Amino acid sequence: MRIPAHSVCTAIRDDIVQGVFERGSRLTEEVLARRYGVSRVPVREALRTLESEGFVVTRRHAGACVAEPTEQEAADLLEVRTLLEPLGAARAAHRRTDAHLKVLRGLVRLGQERARRGEGEDLRSLGGWFHETLAQASGSPGLIALLTQLRHKTAWMYTIEQPARPVDSWAEHGAIVDAVARGDAERARALTAQHAERATAAYRLRRAGRPDAARTGRVRTSQHVVNTPSGRH
């Protein structure tokens, strides 16, 4: 597979998230360069970037390896998201464009329609697009980058189950968009915080004994494989 050199980091990150490279496995420059059809230079740069993002670690005598997040690190990830997403919504209330609102409202309409029909797979994709667009509407490059990285890491560490009441979840999305459209930053922040807190119930740590665990490896504590969701979620 040949890809542009500037896309190597994205390709490796995607393969880590999807479980092509299991947690703890070595990432050698030669093998990666051959896989993506590039020289070792962009691979080396990509590994440095991914190490700064927490997807890769450098080990003595082993070199670059896929990171093995602990249960605490996974719990902290969700906690950070619940803090940053409301901030993004509050900023979006002041900085969103008409184009952002058009996309957000379109996603809410589709989401509400799919929720009524019980089309779960579509809802997962639509939910991802909704939160990505809301982050973009914040107009803050640094915050957008952080939220994007957190979404990638969440997808890597967790499976996301369908909310028990998806219609209610999409009603919450609609209320957030209404607050953003009115420029009501505090309400947008509060509604997004409530939504994020409720949404954490849908996140389950990837673990041994499930089909996804075979692809992605394990989330481990320092002593043992995690078999139950963290109580902090």
PDB file of C-alpha atoms in Angstrom:
ATOM      1  CA  MET A   1       0.000   0.000   0.000  1.00  0.00           C
ATOM      2  CA  ARG A   2       1.523   3.321  -1.083  1.00  0.00           C
ATOM      3  CA  ILE A   3       0.356   6.490   0.622  1.00  0.00           C
ATOM      4  CA  PRO A   4       1.621  10.100   0.639  1.00  0.00           C
ATOM      5  CA  ALA A   5       4.452  10.667   3.095  1.00  0.00           C
ATOM      6  CA  HIS A   6       2.456  13.305   5.002  1.00  0.00           C
ATOM      7  CA  SER A   7      -0.296  10.731   5.613  1.00  0.00           C
ATOM      8  CA  VAL A   8       1.942   8.113   7.243  1.00  0.00           C
ATOM      9  CA  CYS A   9       1.165   9.293  10.788  1.00  0.00           C
ATOM     10  CA  THR A  10      -2.578   9.095  10.157  1.00  0.00           C
ATOM     11  CA  ALA A  11      -2.245   5.637   8.595  1.00  0.00           C
ATOM     12  CA  ILE A  12      -0.220   4.220  11.500  1.00  0.00           C
ATOM     13  CA  ARG A  13      -2.556   5.791  14.054  1.00  0.00           C
ATOM     14  CA  ASP A  14      -5.601   4.336  12.271  1.00  0.00           C
ATOM     15  CA  ASP A  15      -3.989   0.893  12.207  1.00  0.00           C
ATOM     16  CA  ILE A  16      -3.237   1.113  15.932  1.00  0.00           C
ATOM     17  CA  VAL A  17      -6.806   2.187  16.739  1.00  0.00           C
ATOM     18  CA  GLN A  18      -8.255  -0.577  14.567  1.00  0.00           C
ATOM     19  CA  GLY A  19      -6.023  -3.196  16.153  1.00  0.00           C
ATOM     20  CA  VAL A  20      -3.833  -4.016  13.160  1.00  0.00           C
ATOM     21  CA  PHE A  21      -0.900  -3.440  15.503  1.00  0.00           C
ATOM     22  CA  GLU A  22      -1.665  -4.950  18.916  1.00  0.00           C
ATOM     23  CA  ARG A  23      -0.767  -3.284  22.156  1.00  0.00           C
ATOM     24  CA  GLY A  24       2.811  -3.926  23.149  1.00  0.00           C
ATOM     25  CA  SER A  25       3.876  -4.992  19.645  1.00  0.00           C
ATOM     26  CA  ARG A  26       7.041  -3.595  18.066  1.00  0.00           C
ATOM     27  CA  LEU A  27       6.860  -0.991  15.323  1.00  0.00           C
ATOM     28  CA  THR A  28       9.978  -1.222  13.205  1.00  0.00           C
ATOM     29  CA  GLU A  29      10.724   1.526  10.699  1.00  0.00           C
ATOM     30  CA  GLU A  30      11.658  -0.924   7.963  1.00  0.00           C
ATOM     31  CA  VAL A  31       8.436  -2.924   8.203  1.00  0.00           C
ATOM     32  CA  LEU A  32       6.263   0.190   8.386  1.00  0.00           C
ATOM     33  CA  ALA A  33       8.047   1.831   5.457  1.00  0.00           C
ATOM     34  CA  ARG A  34       7.449  -1.276   3.374  1.00  0.00           C
ATOM     35  CA  ARG A  35       3.801  -1.510   4.458  1.00  0.00           C
ATOM     36  CA  TYR A  36       2.963   2.070   3.457  1.00  0.00           C
ATOM     37  CA  GLY A  37       5.284   2.365   0.484  1.00  0.00           C
ATOM     38  CA  VAL A  38       7.390   5.228   1.832  1.00  0.00           C
ATOM     39  CA  SER A  39      10.943   5.834   3.003  1.00  0.00           C
ATOM     40  CA  ARG A  40      11.919   5.437   6.648  1.00  0.00           C
ATOM     41  CA  VAL A  41      12.145   9.207   7.186  1.00  0.00           C
ATOM     42  CA  PRO A  42       8.361   9.926   7.321  1.00  0.00           C
ATOM     43  CA  VAL A  43       7.899   6.753   9.372  1.00  0.00           C
ATOM     44  CA  ARG A  44      10.440   7.960  11.923  1.00  0.00           C
ATOM     45  CA  GLU A  45       8.717  11.356  12.121  1.00  0.00           C
ATOM     46  CA  ALA A  46       5.307   9.693  12.458  1.00  0.00           C
ATOM     47  CA  LEU A  47       6.486   7.516  15.339  1.00  0.00           C
ATOM     48  CA  ARG A  48       7.761  10.585  17.186  1.00  0.00           C
ATOM     49  CA  THR A  49       4.392  12.279  16.746  1.00  0.00           C
ATOM     50  CA  LEU A  50       2.491   9.192  17.863  1.00  0.00           C
ATOM     51  CA  GLU A  51       4.727   8.890  20.914  1.00  0.00           C
ATOM     52  CA  SER A  52       3.860  12.473  21.882  1.00  0.00           C
ATOM     53  CA  GLU A  53       0.158  11.539  21.510  1.00  0.00           C
ATOM     54  CA  GLY A  54       0.491   8.469  23.727  1.00  0.00           C
ATOM     55  CA  PHE A  55      -0.075   5.787  21.099  1.00  0.00           C
ATOM     56  CA  VAL A  56       3.583   4.715  20.945  1.00  0.00           C
ATOM     57  CA  VAL A  57       6.316   4.255  23.533  1.00  0.00           C
ATOM     58  CA  THR A  58      10.054   3.767  23.063  1.00  0.00           C
ATOM     59  CA  ARG A  59      11.504   0.889  25.041  1.00  0.00           C
ATOM     60  CA  ARG A  60      15.103   0.074  25.800  1.00  0.00           C
ATOM     61  CA  HIS A  61      16.444  -2.656  23.527  1.00  0.00           C
ATOM     62  CA  ALA A  62      13.086  -2.860  21.699  1.00  0.00           C
ATOM     63  CA  GLY A  63      12.612   0.540  20.105  1.00  0.00           C
ATOM     64  CA  ALA A  64       9.159   1.845  19.223  1.00  0.00           C
ATOM     65  CA  CYS A  65       6.204  -0.214  20.467  1.00  0.00           C
ATOM     66  CA  VAL A  66       2.454   0.265  20.624  1.00  0.00           C
ATOM     67  CA  ALA A  67       1.580   1.674  24.044  1.00  0.00           C
ATOM     68  CA  GLU A  68      -0.318  -0.400  26.626  1.00  0.00           C
ATOM     69  CA  PRO A  69      -2.653   1.980  28.462  1.00  0.00           C
ATOM     70  CA  THR A  70      -3.556   1.165  32.035  1.00  0.00           C
ATOM     71  CA  GLU A  71      -7.064   1.155  33.473  1.00  0.00           C
ATOM     72  CA  GLN A  72      -6.326   4.457  35.225  1.00  0.00           C
ATOM     73  CA  GLU A  73      -5.147   6.072  32.000  1.00  0.00           C
ATOM     74  CA  ALA A  74      -8.311   4.944  30.251  1.00  0.00           C
ATOM     75  CA  ALA A  75     -10.478   6.346  33.051  1.00  0.00           C
ATOM     76  CA  ASP A  76      -8.579   9.642  32.966  1.00  0.00           C
ATOM     77  CA  LEU A  77      -9.188   9.865  29.229  1.00  0.00           C
ATOM     78  CA  LEU A  78     -12.958   9.972  29.659  1.00  0.00           C
ATOM     79  CA  GLU A  79     -12.658  12.443  32.510  1.00  0.00           C
ATOM     80  CA  VAL A  80     -10.624  14.815  30.360  1.00  0.00           C
ATOM     81  CA  ARG A  81     -13.173  14.522  27.543  1.00  0.00           C
ATOM     82  CA  THR A  82     -15.998  15.448  29.899  1.00  0.00           C
ATOM     83  CA  LEU A  83     -14.068  18.613  30.757  1.00  0.00           C
ATOM     84  CA  LEU A  84     -12.974  19.644  27.263  1.00  0.00           C
ATOM     85  CA  GLU A  85     -16.128  18.932  25.259  1.00  0.00           C
ATOM     86  CA  PRO A  86     -18.238  21.424  27.270  1.00  0.00           C
ATOM     87  CA  LEU A  87     -15.498  24.029  26.769  1.00  0.00           C
ATOM     88  CA  GLY A  88     -15.635  23.391  23.031  1.00  0.00           C
ATOM     89  CA  ALA A  89     -19.421  23.823  22.993  1.00  0.00           C
ATOM     90  CA  ALA A  90     -19.190  27.089  24.934  1.00  0.00           C
ATOM     91  CA  ARG A  91     -16.666  28.470  22.477  1.00  0.00           C
ATOM     92  CA  ALA A  92     -18.768  27.254  19.558  1.00  0.00           C
ATOM     93  CA  ALA A  93     -21.648  29.381  20.863  1.00  0.00           C
ATOM     94  CA  HIS A  94     -19.500  32.478  20.197  1.00  0.00           C
ATOM     95  CA  ARG A  95     -17.470  31.363  17.174  1.00  0.00           C
ATOM     96  CA  ARG A  96     -19.658  29.039  15.103  1.00  0.00           C
ATOM     97  CA  THR A  97     -20.436  29.943  11.508  1.00  0.00           C
ATOM     98  CA  ASP A  98     -23.669  29.527   9.605  1.00  0.00           C
ATOM     99  CA  ALA A  99     -22.019  26.613   7.813  1.00  0.00           C
ATOM    100  CA  HIS A 100     -21.314  24.883  11.132  1.00  0.00           C
ATOM    101  CA  LEU A 101     -24.926  25.349  12.221  1.00  0.00           C
ATOM    102  CA  LYS A 102     -26.225  23.978   8.945  1.00  0.00           C
ATOM    103  CA  VAL A 103     -24.147  20.821   9.307  1.00  0.00           C
ATOM    104  CA  LEU A 104     -24.986  20.373  12.993  1.00  0.00           C
ATOM    105  CA  ARG A 105     -28.711  20.758  12.394  1.00  0.00           C
ATOM    106  CA  GLY A 106     -28.559  18.356   9.472  1.00  0.00           C
ATOM    107  CA  LEU A 107     -26.799  15.773  11.618  1.00  0.00           C
ATOM    108  CA  VAL A 108     -29.381  16.179  14.378  1.00  0.00           C
ATOM    109  CA  ARG A 109     -32.232  15.644  11.921  1.00  0.00           C
ATOM    110  CA  LEU A 110     -30.595  12.518  10.544  1.00  0.00           C
ATOM    111  CA  GLY A 111     -29.726  11.270  14.019  1.00  0.00           C
ATOM    112  CA  GLN A 112     -33.259  11.707  15.308  1.00  0.00           C
ATOM    113  CA  GLU A 113     -34.636   9.930  12.259  1.00  0.00           C
ATOM    114  CA  ARG A 114     -32.206   7.018  12.571  1.00  0.00           C
ATOM    115  CA  ALA A 115     -32.861   6.797  16.325  1.00  0.00           C
ATOM    116  CA  ARG A 116     -36.590   6.421  15.739  1.00  0.00           C
ATOM    117  CA  ARG A 117     -35.829   3.646  13.247  1.00  0.00           C
ATOM    118  CA  GLY A 118     -33.345   1.927  15.554  1.00  0.00           C
ATOM    119  CA  GLU A 119     -30.469   2.097  13.041  1.00  0.00           C
ATOM    120  CA  GLY A 120     -27.614   1.785  15.527  1.00  0.00           C
ATOM    121  CA  GLU A 121     -24.644   1.589  13.178  1.00  0.00           C
ATOM    122  CA  ASP A 122     -25.612   4.819  11.444  1.00  0.00           C
ATOM    123  CA  LEU A 123     -26.054   6.500  14.819  1.00  0.00           C
ATOM    124  CA  ARG A 124     -22.481   5.766  15.849  1.00  0.00           C
ATOM    125  CA  SER A 125     -21.109   7.414  12.722  1.00  0.00           C
ATOM    126  CA  LEU A 126     -23.496  10.353  12.961  1.00  0.00           C
ATOM    127  CA  GLY A 127     -22.588  10.866  16.622  1.00  0.00           C
ATOM    128  CA  GLY A 128     -18.911  10.988  15.741  1.00  0.00           C
ATOM    129  CA  TRP A 129     -19.533  13.524  12.983  1.00  0.00           C
ATOM    130  CA  PHE A 130     -21.680  15.619  15.320  1.00  0.00           C
ATOM    131  CA  HIS A 131     -19.005  15.922  18.000  1.00  0.00           C
ATOM    132  CA  GLU A 132     -16.283  16.498  15.413  1.00  0.00           C
ATOM    133  CA  THR A 133     -18.288  19.339  13.839  1.00  0.00           C
ATOM    134  CA  LEU A 134     -19.076  20.839  17.249  1.00  0.00           C
ATOM    135  CA  ALA A 135     -15.353  20.838  18.040  1.00  0.00           C
ATOM    136  CA  GLN A 136     -14.572  22.484  14.692  1.00  0.00           C
ATOM    137  CA  ALA A 137     -17.155  25.164  15.467  1.00  0.00           C
ATOM    138  CA  SER A 138     -15.147  26.165  18.564  1.00  0.00           C
ATOM    139  CA  GLY A 139     -12.712  27.935  16.269  1.00  0.00           C
ATOM    140  CA  SER A 140      -9.828  26.934  18.541  1.00  0.00           C
ATOM    141  CA  PRO A 141      -7.120  24.942  16.693  1.00  0.00           C
ATOM    142  CA  GLY A 142      -5.501  23.734  19.913  1.00  0.00           C
ATOM    143  CA  LEU A 143      -8.782  22.546  21.396  1.00  0.00           C
ATOM    144  CA  ILE A 144      -9.824  20.912  18.129  1.00  0.00           C
ATOM    145  CA  ALA A 145      -6.526  19.001  18.027  1.00  0.00           C
ATOM    146  CA  LEU A 146      -6.933  17.828  21.618  1.00  0.00           C
ATOM    147  CA  LEU A 147     -10.521  16.682  21.124  1.00  0.00           C
ATOM    148  CA  THR A 148      -9.594  14.886  17.901  1.00  0.00           C
ATOM    149  CA  GLN A 149      -6.761  13.063  19.674  1.00  0.00           C
ATOM    150  CA  LEU A 150      -9.067  12.145  22.565  1.00  0.00           C
ATOM    151  CA  ARG A 151     -11.641  10.706  20.166  1.00  0.00           C
ATOM    152  CA  HIS A 152      -8.975   8.548  18.508  1.00  0.00           C
ATOM    153  CA  LYS A 153      -7.754   7.283  21.880  1.00  0.00           C
ATOM    154  CA  THR A 154     -11.292   6.624  23.101  1.00  0.00           C
ATOM    155  CA  ALA A 155     -11.968   4.494  20.020  1.00  0.00           C
ATOM    156  CA  TRP A 156      -8.727   2.620  20.734  1.00  0.00           C
ATOM    157  CA  MET A 157      -9.380   1.932  24.418  1.00  0.00           C
ATOM    158  CA  TYR A 158     -13.144   1.465  24.457  1.00  0.00           C
ATOM    159  CA  THR A 159     -16.039  -0.152  22.690  1.00  0.00           C
ATOM    160  CA  ILE A 160     -19.011   2.179  22.475  1.00  0.00           C
ATOM    161  CA  GLU A 161     -22.371   0.592  23.114  1.00  0.00           C
ATOM    162  CA  GLN A 162     -25.646   1.981  21.850  1.00  0.00           C
ATOM    163  CA  PRO A 163     -27.332   4.234  24.460  1.00  0.00           C
ATOM    164  CA  ALA A 164     -30.410   2.670  26.042  1.00  0.00           C
ATOM    165  CA  ARG A 165     -32.549   5.563  24.769  1.00  0.00           C
ATOM    166  CA  PRO A 166     -30.944   6.897  21.546  1.00  0.00           C
ATOM    167  CA  VAL A 167     -33.934   9.160  20.874  1.00  0.00           C
ATOM    168  CA  ASP A 168     -33.223  10.973  24.148  1.00  0.00           C
ATOM    169  CA  SER A 169     -29.522  11.171  23.316  1.00  0.00           C
ATOM    170  CA  TRP A 170     -30.247  12.882  20.002  1.00  0.00           C
ATOM    171  CA  ALA A 171     -32.722  15.205  21.682  1.00  0.00           C
ATOM    172  CA  GLU A 172     -29.790  16.299  23.854  1.00  0.00           C
ATOM    173  CA  HIS A 173     -27.736  16.913  20.710  1.00  0.00           C
ATOM    174  CA  GLY A 174     -30.535  19.072  19.371  1.00  0.00           C
ATOM    175  CA  ALA A 175     -30.704  21.117  22.576  1.00  0.00           C
ATOM    176  CA  ILE A 176     -26.943  21.709  22.441  1.00  0.00           C
ATOM    177  CA  VAL A 177     -27.216  22.989  18.865  1.00  0.00           C
ATOM    178  CA  ASP A 178     -30.085  25.293  19.840  1.00  0.00           C
ATOM    179  CA  ALA A 179     -27.953  26.804  22.608  1.00  0.00           C
ATOM    180  CA  VAL A 180     -24.999  27.217  20.246  1.00  0.00           C
ATOM    181  CA  ALA A 181     -27.237  28.863  17.642  1.00  0.00           C
ATOM    182  CA  ARG A 182     -28.505  31.377  20.234  1.00  0.00           C
ATOM    183  CA  GLY A 183     -24.976  32.191  21.362  1.00  0.00           C
ATOM    184  CA  ASP A 184     -25.779  30.956  24.873  1.00  0.00           C
ATOM    185  CA  ALA A 185     -22.336  29.724  25.916  1.00  0.00           C
ATOM    186  CA  GLU A 186     -23.221  28.798  29.486  1.00  0.00           C
ATOM    187  CA  ARG A 187     -26.216  26.709  28.467  1.00  0.00           C
ATOM    188  CA  ALA A 188     -24.219  25.041  25.694  1.00  0.00           C
ATOM    189  CA  ARG A 189     -21.518  24.209  28.238  1.00  0.00           C
ATOM    190  CA  ALA A 190     -23.987  22.862  30.812  1.00  0.00           C
ATOM    191  CA  LEU A 191     -25.951  20.751  28.315  1.00  0.00           C
ATOM    192  CA  THR A 192     -22.766  19.281  26.833  1.00  0.00           C
ATOM    193  CA  ALA A 193     -21.436  18.447  30.305  1.00  0.00           C
ATOM    194  CA  GLN A 194     -24.681  16.641  31.185  1.00  0.00           C
ATOM    195  CA  HIS A 195     -24.636  14.805  27.856  1.00  0.00           C
ATOM    196  CA  ALA A 196     -20.999  13.756  28.299  1.00  0.00           C
ATOM    197  CA  GLU A 197     -21.648  12.456  31.810  1.00  0.00           C
ATOM    198  CA  ARG A 198     -24.592  10.353  30.645  1.00  0.00           C
ATOM    199  CA  ALA A 199     -22.724   9.125  27.579  1.00  0.00           C
ATOM    200  CA  THR A 200     -19.915   7.592  29.657  1.00  0.00           C
ATOM    201  CA  ALA A 201     -22.303   4.758  30.545  1.00  0.00           C
ATOM    202  CA  ALA A 202     -22.018   3.604  26.924  1.00  0.00           C
ATOM    203  CA  TYR A 203     -18.223   3.186  27.119  1.00  0.00           C
ATOM    204  CA  ARG A 204     -16.819  -0.245  27.992  1.00  0.00           C
ATOM    205  CA  LEU A 205     -13.124  -1.024  28.215  1.00  0.00           C
ATOM    206  CA  ARG A 206     -11.898  -3.413  25.561  1.00  0.00           C
ATOM    207  CA  ARG A 207     -10.954  -6.628  27.322  1.00  0.00           C
ATOM    208  CA  ALA A 208     -10.039 -10.266  26.811  1.00  0.00           C
ATOM    209  CA  GLY A 209     -12.786 -12.682  25.854  1.00  0.00           C
ATOM    210  CA  ARG A 210     -14.557 -10.351  23.433  1.00  0.00           C
ATOM    211  CA  PRO A 211     -14.237 -10.354  19.626  1.00  0.00           C
ATOM    212  CA  ASP A 212     -12.723  -6.864  19.571  1.00  0.00           C
ATOM    213  CA  ALA A 213     -10.048  -7.856  22.077  1.00  0.00           C
ATOM    214  CA  ALA A 214      -8.535 -10.266  19.580  1.00  0.00           C
ATOM    215  CA  ARG A 215      -7.976  -7.392  17.168  1.00  0.00           C
ATOM    216  CA  THR A 216      -6.920  -4.623  19.512  1.00  0.00           C
ATOM    217  CA  GLY A 217      -5.029  -6.335  22.319  1.00  0.00           C
ATOM    218  CA  ARG A 218      -5.749  -5.615  25.979  1.00  0.00           C
ATOM    219  CA  VAL A 219      -6.124  -2.682  28.267  1.00  0.00           C
ATOM    220  CA  ARG A 220      -4.059  -3.696  31.262  1.00  0.00           C
ATOM    221  CA  THR A 221      -3.386  -2.536  34.748  1.00  0.00           C
ATOM    222  CA  SER A 222       0.066  -3.005  36.154  1.00  0.00           C
ATOM    223  CA  GLN A 223      -1.050  -6.306  37.675  1.00  0.00           C
ATOM    224  CA  HIS A 224      -3.735  -7.874  35.498  1.00  0.00           C
ATOM    225  CA  VAL A 225      -6.015  -7.650  32.517  1.00  0.00           C
ATOM    226  CA  VAL A 226      -9.021  -5.422  33.101  1.00  0.00           C
ATOM    227  CA  ASN A 227     -12.202  -7.489  33.239  1.00  0.00           C
ATOM    228  CA  THR A 228     -14.673  -4.890  34.459  1.00  0.00           C
ATOM    229  CA  PRO A 229     -15.411  -1.281  33.518  1.00  0.00           C
ATOM    230  CA  SER A 230     -13.849   1.314  35.755  1.00  0.00           C
ATOM    231  CA  GLY A 231     -16.202   2.637  38.375  1.00  0.00           C
ATOM    232  CA  ARG A 232     -15.117   6.191  37.549  1.00  0.00           C
ATOM    233  CA  HIS A 233     -16.889   6.149  34.201  1.00  0.00           C
TER     234      HIS A 233
END
